[in-house]
Short mmCIF file of C-alpha atoms and ligand atoms in Angstrom, two decimals:
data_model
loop_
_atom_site.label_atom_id
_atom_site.label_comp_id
_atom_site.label_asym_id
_atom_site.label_seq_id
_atom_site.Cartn_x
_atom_site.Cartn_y
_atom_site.Cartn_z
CA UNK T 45 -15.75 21.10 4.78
CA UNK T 46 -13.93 24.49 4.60
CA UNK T 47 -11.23 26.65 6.07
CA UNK T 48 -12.94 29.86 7.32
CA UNK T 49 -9.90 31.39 8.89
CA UNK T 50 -6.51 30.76 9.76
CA UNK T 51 -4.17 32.02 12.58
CA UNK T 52 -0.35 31.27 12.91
CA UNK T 53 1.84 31.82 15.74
CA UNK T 54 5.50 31.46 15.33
CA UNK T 55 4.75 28.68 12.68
CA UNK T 56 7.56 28.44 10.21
CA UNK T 57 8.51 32.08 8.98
CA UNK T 58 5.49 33.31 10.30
CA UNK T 59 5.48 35.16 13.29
CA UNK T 60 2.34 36.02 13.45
CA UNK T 61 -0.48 35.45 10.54
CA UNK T 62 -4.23 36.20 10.09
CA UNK T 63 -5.79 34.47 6.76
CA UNK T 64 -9.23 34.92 5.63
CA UNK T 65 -10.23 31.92 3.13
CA UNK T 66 -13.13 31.91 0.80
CA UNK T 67 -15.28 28.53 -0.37
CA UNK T 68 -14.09 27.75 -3.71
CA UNK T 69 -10.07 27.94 -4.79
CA UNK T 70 -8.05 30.37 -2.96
CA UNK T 71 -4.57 30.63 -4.83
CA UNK T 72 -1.52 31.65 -2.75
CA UNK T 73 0.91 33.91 -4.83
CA UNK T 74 4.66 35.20 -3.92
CA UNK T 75 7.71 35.14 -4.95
CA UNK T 76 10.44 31.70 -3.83
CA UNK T 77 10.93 31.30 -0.30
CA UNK T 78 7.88 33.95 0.85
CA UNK T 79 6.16 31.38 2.93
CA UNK T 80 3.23 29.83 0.36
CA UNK T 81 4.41 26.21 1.02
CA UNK T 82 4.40 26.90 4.82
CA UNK T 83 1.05 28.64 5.19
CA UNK T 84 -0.74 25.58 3.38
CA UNK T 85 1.39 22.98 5.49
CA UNK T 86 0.48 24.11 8.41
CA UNK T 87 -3.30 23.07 7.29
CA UNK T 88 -1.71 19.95 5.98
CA UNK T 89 -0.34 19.36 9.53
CA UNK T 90 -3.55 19.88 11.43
CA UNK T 91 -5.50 16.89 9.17
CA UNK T 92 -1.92 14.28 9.46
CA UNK T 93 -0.40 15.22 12.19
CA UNK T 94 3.12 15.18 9.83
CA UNK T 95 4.12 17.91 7.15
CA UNK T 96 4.87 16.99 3.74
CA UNK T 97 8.47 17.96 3.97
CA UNK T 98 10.24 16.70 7.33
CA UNK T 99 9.63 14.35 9.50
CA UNK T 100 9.91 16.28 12.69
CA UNK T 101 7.65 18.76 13.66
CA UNK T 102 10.87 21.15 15.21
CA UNK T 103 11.12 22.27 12.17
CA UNK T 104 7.93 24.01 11.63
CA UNK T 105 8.41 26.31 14.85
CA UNK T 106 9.58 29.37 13.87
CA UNK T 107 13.66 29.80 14.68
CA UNK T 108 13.97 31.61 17.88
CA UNK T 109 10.44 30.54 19.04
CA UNK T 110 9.83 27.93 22.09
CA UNK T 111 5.92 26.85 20.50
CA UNK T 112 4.24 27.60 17.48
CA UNK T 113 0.88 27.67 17.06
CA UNK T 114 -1.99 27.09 14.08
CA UNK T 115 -5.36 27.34 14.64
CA UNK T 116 -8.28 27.17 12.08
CA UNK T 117 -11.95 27.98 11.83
CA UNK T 118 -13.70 25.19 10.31
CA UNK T 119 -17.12 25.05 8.92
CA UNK T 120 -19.17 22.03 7.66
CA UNK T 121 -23.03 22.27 7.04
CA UNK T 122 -23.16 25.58 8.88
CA UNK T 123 -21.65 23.78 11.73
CA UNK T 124 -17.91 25.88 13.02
CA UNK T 125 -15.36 24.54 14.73
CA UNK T 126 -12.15 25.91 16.25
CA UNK T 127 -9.07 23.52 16.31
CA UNK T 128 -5.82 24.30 17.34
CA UNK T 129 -2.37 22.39 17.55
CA UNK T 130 0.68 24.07 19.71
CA UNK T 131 3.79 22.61 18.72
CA UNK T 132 5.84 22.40 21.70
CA UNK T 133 10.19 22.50 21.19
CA UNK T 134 10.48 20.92 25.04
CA UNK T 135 7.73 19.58 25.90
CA UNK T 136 4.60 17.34 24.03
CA UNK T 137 2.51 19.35 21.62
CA UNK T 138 -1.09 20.15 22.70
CA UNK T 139 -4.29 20.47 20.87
CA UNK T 140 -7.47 22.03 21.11
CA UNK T 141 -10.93 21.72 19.76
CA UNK T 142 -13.45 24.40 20.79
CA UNK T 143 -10.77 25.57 23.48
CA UNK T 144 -11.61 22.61 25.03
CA UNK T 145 -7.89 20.13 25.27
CA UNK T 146 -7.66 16.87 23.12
CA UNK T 147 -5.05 14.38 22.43
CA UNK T 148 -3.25 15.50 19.27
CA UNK T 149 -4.25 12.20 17.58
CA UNK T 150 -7.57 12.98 17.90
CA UNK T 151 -7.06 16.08 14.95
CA UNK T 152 -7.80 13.98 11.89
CA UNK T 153 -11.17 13.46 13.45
CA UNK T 154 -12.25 16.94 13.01
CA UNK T 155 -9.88 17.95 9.67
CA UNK T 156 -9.75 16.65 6.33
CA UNK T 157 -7.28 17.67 3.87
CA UNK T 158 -5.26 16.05 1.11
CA UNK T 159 -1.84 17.45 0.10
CA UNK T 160 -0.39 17.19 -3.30
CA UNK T 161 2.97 18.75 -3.69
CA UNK T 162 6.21 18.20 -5.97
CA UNK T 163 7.70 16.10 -3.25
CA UNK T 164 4.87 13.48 -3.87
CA UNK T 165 6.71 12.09 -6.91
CA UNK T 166 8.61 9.50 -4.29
CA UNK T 167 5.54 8.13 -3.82
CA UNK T 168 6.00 6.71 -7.33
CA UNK T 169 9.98 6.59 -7.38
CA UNK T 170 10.59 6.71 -3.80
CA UNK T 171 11.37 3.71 -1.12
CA UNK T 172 8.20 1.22 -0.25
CA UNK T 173 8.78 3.79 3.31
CA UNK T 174 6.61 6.07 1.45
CA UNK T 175 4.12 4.54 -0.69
CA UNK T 176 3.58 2.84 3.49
CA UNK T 177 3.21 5.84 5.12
CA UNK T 178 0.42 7.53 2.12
CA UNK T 179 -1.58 4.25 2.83
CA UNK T 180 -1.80 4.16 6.75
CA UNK T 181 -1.91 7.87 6.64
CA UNK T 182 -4.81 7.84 4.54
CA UNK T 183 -6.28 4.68 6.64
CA UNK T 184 -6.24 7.32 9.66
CA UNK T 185 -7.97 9.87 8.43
CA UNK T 186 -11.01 7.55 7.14
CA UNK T 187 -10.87 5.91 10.76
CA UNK T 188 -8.82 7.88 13.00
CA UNK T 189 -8.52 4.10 15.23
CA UNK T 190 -6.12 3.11 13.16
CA UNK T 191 -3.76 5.40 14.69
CA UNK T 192 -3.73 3.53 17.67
CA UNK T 193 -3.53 0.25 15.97
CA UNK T 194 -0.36 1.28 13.82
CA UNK T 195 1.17 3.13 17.06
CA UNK T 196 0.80 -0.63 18.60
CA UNK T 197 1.69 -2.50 15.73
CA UNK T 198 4.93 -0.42 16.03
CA UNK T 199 5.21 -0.93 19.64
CA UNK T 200 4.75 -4.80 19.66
CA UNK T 201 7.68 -4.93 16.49
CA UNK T 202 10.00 -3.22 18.65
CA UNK T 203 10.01 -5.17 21.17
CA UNK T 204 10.04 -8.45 19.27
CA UNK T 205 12.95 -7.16 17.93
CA UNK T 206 14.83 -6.03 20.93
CA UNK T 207 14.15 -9.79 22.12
CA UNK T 208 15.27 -11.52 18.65
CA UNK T 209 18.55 -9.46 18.89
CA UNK T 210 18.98 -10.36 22.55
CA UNK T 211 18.98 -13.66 21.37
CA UNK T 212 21.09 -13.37 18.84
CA UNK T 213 23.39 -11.74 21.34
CA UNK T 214 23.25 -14.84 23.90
CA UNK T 215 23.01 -17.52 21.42
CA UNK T 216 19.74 -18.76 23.00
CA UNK T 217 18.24 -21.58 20.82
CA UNK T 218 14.99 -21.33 19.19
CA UNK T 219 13.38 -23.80 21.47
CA UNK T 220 14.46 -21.86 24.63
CA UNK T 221 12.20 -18.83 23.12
CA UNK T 222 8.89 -19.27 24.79
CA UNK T 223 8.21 -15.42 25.21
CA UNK T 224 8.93 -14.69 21.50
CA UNK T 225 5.56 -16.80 21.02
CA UNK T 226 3.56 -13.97 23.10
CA UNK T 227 5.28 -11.49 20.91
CA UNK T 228 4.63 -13.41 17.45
CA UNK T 229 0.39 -13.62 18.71
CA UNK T 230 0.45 -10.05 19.00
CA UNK T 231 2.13 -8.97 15.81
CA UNK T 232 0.08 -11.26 13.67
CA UNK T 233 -2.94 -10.01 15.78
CA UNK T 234 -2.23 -6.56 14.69
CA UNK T 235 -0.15 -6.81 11.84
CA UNK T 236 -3.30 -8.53 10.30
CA UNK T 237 -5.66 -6.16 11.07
CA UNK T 238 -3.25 -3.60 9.25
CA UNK T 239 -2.55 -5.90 6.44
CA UNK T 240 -6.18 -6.55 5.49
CA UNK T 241 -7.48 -2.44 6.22
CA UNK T 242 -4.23 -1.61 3.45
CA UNK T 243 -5.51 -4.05 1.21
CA UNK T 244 -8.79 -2.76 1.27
CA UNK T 245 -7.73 0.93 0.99
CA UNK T 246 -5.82 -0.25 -2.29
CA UNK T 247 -8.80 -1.72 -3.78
CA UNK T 248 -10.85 0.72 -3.10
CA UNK T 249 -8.62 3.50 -4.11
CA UNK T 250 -8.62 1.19 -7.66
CA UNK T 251 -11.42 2.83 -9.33
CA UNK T 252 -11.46 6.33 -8.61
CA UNK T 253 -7.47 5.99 -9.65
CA UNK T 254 -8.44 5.29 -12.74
CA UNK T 255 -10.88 7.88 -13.13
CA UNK T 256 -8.11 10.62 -11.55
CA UNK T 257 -5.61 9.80 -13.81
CA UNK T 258 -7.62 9.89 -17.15
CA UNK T 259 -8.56 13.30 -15.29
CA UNK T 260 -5.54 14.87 -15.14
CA UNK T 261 -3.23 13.38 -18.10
CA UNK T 262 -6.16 12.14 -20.52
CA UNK T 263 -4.92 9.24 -21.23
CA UNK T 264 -6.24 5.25 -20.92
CA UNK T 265 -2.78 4.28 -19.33
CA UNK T 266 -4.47 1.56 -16.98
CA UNK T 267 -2.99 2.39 -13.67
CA UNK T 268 -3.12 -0.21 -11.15
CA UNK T 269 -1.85 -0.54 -7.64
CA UNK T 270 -0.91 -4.38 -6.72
CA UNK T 271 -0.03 -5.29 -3.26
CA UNK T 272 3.47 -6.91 -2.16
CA UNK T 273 2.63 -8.51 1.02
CA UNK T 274 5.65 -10.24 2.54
CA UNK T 275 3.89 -12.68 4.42
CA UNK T 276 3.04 -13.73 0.97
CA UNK T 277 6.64 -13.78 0.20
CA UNK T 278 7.18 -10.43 -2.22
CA UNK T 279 10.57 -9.31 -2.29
CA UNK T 280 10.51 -6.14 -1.06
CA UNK T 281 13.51 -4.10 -1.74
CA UNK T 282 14.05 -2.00 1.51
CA UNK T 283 16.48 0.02 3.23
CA UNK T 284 18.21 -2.84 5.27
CA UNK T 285 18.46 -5.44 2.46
CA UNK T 286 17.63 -8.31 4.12
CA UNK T 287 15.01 -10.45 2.87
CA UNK T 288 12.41 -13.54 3.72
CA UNK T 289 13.14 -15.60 1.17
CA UNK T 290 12.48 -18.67 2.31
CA UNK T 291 8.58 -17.88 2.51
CA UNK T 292 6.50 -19.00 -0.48
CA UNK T 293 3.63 -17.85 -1.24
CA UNK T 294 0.36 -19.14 -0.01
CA UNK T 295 -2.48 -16.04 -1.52
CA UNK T 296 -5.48 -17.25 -0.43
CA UNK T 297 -5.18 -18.14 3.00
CA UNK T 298 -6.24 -15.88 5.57
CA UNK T 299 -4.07 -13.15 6.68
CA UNK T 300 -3.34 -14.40 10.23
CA UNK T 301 -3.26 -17.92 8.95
CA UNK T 302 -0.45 -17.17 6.21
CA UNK T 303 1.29 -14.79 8.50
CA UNK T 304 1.88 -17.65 11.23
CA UNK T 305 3.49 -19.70 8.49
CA UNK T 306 5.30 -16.85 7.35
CA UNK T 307 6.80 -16.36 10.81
CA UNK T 308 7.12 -19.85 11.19
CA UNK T 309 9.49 -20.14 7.32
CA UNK T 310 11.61 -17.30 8.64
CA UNK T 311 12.42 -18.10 11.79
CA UNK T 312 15.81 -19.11 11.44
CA UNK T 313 16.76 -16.05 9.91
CA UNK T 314 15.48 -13.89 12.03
CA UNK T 315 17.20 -15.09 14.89
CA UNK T 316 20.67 -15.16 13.20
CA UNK T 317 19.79 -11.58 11.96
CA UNK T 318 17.49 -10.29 15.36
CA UNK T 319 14.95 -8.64 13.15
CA UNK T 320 11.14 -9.27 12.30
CA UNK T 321 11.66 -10.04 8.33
CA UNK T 322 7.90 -10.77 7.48
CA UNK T 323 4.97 -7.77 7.99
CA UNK T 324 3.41 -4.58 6.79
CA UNK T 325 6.36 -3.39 8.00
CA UNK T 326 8.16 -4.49 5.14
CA UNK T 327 4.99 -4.55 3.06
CA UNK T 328 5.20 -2.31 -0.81
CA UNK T 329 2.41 -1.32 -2.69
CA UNK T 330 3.95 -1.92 -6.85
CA UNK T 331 2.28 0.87 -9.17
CA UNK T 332 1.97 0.07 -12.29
CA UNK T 333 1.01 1.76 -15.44
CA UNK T 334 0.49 -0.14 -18.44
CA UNK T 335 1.24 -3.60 -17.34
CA UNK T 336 4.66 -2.01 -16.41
CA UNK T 337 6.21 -0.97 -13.21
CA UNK T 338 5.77 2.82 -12.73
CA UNK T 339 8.77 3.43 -10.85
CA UNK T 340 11.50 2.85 -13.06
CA UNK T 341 9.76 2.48 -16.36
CA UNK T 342 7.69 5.51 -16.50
CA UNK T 343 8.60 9.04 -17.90
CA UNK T 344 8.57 12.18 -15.83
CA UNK T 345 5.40 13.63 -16.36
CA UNK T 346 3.99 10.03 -16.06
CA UNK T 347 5.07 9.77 -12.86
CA UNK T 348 4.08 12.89 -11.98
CA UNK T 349 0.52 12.93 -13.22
CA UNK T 350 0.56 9.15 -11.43
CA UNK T 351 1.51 10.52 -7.62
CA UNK T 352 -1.15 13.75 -8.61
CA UNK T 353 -3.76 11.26 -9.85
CA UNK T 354 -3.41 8.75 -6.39
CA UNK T 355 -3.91 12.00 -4.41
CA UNK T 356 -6.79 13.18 -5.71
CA UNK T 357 -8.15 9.35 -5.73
CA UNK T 358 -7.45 9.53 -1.92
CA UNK T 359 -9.48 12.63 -1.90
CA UNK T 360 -12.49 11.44 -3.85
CA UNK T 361 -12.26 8.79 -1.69
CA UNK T 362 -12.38 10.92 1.71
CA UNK T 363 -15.23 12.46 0.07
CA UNK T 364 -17.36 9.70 -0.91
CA UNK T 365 -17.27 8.06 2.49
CA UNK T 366 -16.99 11.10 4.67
CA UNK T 367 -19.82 13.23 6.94
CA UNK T 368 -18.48 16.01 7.12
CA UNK T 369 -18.13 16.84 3.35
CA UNK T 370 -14.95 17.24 1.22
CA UNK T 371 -11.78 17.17 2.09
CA UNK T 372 -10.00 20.13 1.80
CA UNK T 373 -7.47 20.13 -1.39
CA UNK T 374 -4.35 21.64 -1.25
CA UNK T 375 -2.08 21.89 -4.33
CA UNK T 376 1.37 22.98 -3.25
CA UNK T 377 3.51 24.57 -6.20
CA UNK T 378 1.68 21.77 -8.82
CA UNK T 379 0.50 24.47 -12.18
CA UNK T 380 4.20 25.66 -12.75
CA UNK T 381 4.91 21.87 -13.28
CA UNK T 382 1.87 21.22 -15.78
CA UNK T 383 2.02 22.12 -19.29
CA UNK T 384 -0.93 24.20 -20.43
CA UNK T 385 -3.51 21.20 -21.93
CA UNK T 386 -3.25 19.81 -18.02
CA UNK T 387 -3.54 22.82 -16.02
CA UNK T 388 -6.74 22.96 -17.38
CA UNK T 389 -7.72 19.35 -16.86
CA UNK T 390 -6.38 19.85 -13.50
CA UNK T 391 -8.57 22.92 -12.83
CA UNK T 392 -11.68 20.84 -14.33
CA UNK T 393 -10.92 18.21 -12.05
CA UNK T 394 -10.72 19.71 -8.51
CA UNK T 395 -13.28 22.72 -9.29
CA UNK T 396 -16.42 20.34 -7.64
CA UNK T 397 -14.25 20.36 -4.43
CA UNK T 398 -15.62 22.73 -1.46
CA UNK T 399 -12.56 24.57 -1.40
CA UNK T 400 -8.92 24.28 -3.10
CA UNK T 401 -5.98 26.05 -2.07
CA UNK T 402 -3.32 26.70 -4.82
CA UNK T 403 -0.06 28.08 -4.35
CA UNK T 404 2.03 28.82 -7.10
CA UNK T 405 5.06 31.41 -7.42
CA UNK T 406 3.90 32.90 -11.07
CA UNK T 407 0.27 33.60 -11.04
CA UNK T 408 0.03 33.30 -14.83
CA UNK T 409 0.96 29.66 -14.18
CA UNK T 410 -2.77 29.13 -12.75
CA UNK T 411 -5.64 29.05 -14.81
CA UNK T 412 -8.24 31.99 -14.63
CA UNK T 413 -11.07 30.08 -12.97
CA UNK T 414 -9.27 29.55 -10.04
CA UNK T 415 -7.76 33.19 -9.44
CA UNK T 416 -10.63 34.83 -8.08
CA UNK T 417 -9.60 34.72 -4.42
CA UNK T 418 -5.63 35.62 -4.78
CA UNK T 419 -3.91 36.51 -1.88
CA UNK T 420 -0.10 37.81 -2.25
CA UNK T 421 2.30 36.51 0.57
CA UNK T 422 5.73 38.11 1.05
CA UNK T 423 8.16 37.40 3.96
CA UNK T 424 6.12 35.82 6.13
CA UNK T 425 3.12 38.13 5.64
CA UNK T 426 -0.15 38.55 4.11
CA UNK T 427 0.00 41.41 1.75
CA UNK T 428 -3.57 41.78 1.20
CA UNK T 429 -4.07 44.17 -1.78
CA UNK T 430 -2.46 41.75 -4.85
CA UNK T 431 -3.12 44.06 -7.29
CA UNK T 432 -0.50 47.09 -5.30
N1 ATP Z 24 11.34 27.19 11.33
C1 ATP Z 24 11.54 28.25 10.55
N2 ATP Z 24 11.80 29.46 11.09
C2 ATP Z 24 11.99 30.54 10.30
N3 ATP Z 24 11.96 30.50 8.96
C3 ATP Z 24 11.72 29.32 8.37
C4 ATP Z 24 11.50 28.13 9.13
N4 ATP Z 24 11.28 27.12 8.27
C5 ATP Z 24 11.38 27.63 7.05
N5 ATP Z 24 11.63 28.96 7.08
C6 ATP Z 24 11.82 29.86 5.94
O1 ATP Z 24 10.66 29.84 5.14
C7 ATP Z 24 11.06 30.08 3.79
C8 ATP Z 24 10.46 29.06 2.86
O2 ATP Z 24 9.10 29.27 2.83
P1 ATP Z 24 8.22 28.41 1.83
O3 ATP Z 24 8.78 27.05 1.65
O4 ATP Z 24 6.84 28.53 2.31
O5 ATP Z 24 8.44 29.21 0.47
P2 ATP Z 24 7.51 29.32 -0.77
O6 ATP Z 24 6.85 30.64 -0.75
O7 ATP Z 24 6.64 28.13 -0.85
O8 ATP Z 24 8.59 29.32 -1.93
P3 ATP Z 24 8.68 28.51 -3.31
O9 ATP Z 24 7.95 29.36 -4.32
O10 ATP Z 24 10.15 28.48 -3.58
O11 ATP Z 24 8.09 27.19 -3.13
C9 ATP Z 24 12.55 29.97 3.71
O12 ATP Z 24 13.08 31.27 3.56
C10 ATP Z 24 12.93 29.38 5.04
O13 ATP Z 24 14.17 29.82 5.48
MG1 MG Z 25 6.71 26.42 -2.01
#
């Protein structure tokens, strides 16, 4: 698929914006802090629902403004769509398809696009948060259920937490607990449906990884993504620092099966600590390159051409499974990072893709064959001659 055209409201520094795209690479050009990042989030936005650099959508409405507003002209096999997200400062956001409303969950069904930018590099060093959230955000946008399934997952977690530390709070004994059993069926319900669609994704992501990476850095450096389930008992470090470790593990078993027994070994510590220990909540994903952890082992530009390589496996992914064509790729601020050699890998690598959009702040940074389409941004505008 392919962005035809691309309107902005009060998105970001943008008050208002009117982009023509071509097929093919379009490359974004203007000096720091001109609005490239922000014009090609907004598209990242419409596909994920999130933006690649906050967590909140407030920030993308422009200061001053109540809503902002993107809307894009898709077109796949001659087929054109119009879809449209307000984001709303008081009030829920809204989205449209055709004019016509639908939930804003329902976006990734009609929008396909996969974001590299330098912020990407904590999906190699980052917290297992991250390397989570690129996983079920990718599991959406092959099947857009999953959003509901992860919203539940998430709802069901709370809750069983609110009642662990409720009994933590009133001493209750574990016998006495006959409504955290309800709670336990339906996180190992869900949790296991999550749990085995992740573990899927990672395999199948396995392949075209390694293909990516040789892609982009040229070299046979055998990277490999290995799942830490906790259920199995991995040691996950996370934010909170508490671990299961009284679960052993028991690979092999099904994934409800060995998350019962997981549930079952932690127990104890979950009620003297009223928190679910055991989960894809507290699931990692360990890269590895070279039979050695990636975070903390590898160099900079390994890292680098690891978190660039796992995006563009997502997107060959997208691709190979998807109806409605390629994904749309959009490299945010990646050339000025690349040393000559892989810019042109890089360009080799992404030119099959319906359409690319670059943005880089020095145009010499980005190699000729994808320059044809350049269009200059400054201050929250399109300047549309580059060449004046
Ligand atoms: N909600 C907002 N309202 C108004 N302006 C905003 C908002 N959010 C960000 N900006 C402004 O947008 C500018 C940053 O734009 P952007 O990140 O797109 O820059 P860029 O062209 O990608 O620059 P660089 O080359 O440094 O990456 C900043 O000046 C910032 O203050
Ligand atoms: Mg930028």
């Amino acid at each position: 698929m392919r962005v035809t055209h691309l309107s902005l409201t009060d998105f970001r520094n943008y008050r208002t914006a009117e982009v023509p795209f071509a097929a093919g690479a379009n490359l974004f050009v203007g000096r720091n802090g001109q609005g490239k990042t922000n014009l090609v989030e907004s598209l990242g936005y419409l596909s994920t629902l999130g933006s690649h650099r906050v967590s909140s959508d407030q920030a993308m409405i422009r200061k001053d403004a109540d809503a902002g507003i993107v809307r894009a002209r898709i077109q796949h096999d001659g087929r054109e769509l119009l879809i449209e997200v307000q984001l709303n400062r008081g009030s829920a956001n809204r989205a449209q398809v055709n004019r016509g409303a639908i939930k804003p969950r329902e976006l990734p069904r009609y929008f396909s696009s996969v974001l590299f930018a330098p912020e990407d590099l904590a999906l190699v060093r980052g917290e297992p948060g991250i390397r989570r959230r690129f996983l079920d955000q990718l599991l959406i946008q092959r099947n857009p259920r999953f959003s509901a399934v992860i919203a539940d997952y998430e709802r069901v977690l709370k809750q069983r937490n609110t009642l662990l530390k409720s009994a933590r709070a009133s001493r209750v004994r574990e016998d006495q607990l006959g409504t955290l059993e309800i709670w336990d069926d339906r996180l190992v319900q869900l949790g296991s449906e999550l749990i085995d669609a992740r573990l899927d994704l990672i395999e199948r992501l396995s392949d075209p990884l390694i293909a990516t990476y040789r892609s982009v850095a040229g070299d046979d450096h055998h990277p490999r993504l290995i799942p830490q389930l906790t259920i199995l008992g991995a040691h996950v470090e996370d934010d909170d620092g508490a671990e299961p470790d009284d679960v052993t593990g028991s690979a092999g078993v099904a994934t409800t099966e060995a998350f019962r027994r997981a549930l079952s070994a932690v127990r104890r510590k979950e009620l003297e600590r009223g928190l679910t220990l055991v989960g894809p909540h507290r699931d990692d994903v360990l890269f590895e390159l070279n039979e050695l952890p990636a975070k903390g082992y590898a160099s900079h530009g390994e890292s680098w051409s690891f978190a660039l390589a796992l995006k563009l496996a997502s997107a060959e992914l997208l691709r190979r499974e998807s109806t409605t064509g390629d994904p749309v790729l959009i490299l945010d601020d990646v050339f000025a990072e690349l040393d000559q050699a892989r810019r042109r890998k890089l360009a080799t690598a992404v030119a099959g893709y319906e359409q690319v959009l670059i943005t880089a702040a020095v145009l010499d940074d980005v190699p000729e064959e994808l320059t044809a389409h350049t269009v200059r941004i400054e201050a929250g505008a399109i300047v549309e001659d580059p060449d004046a």
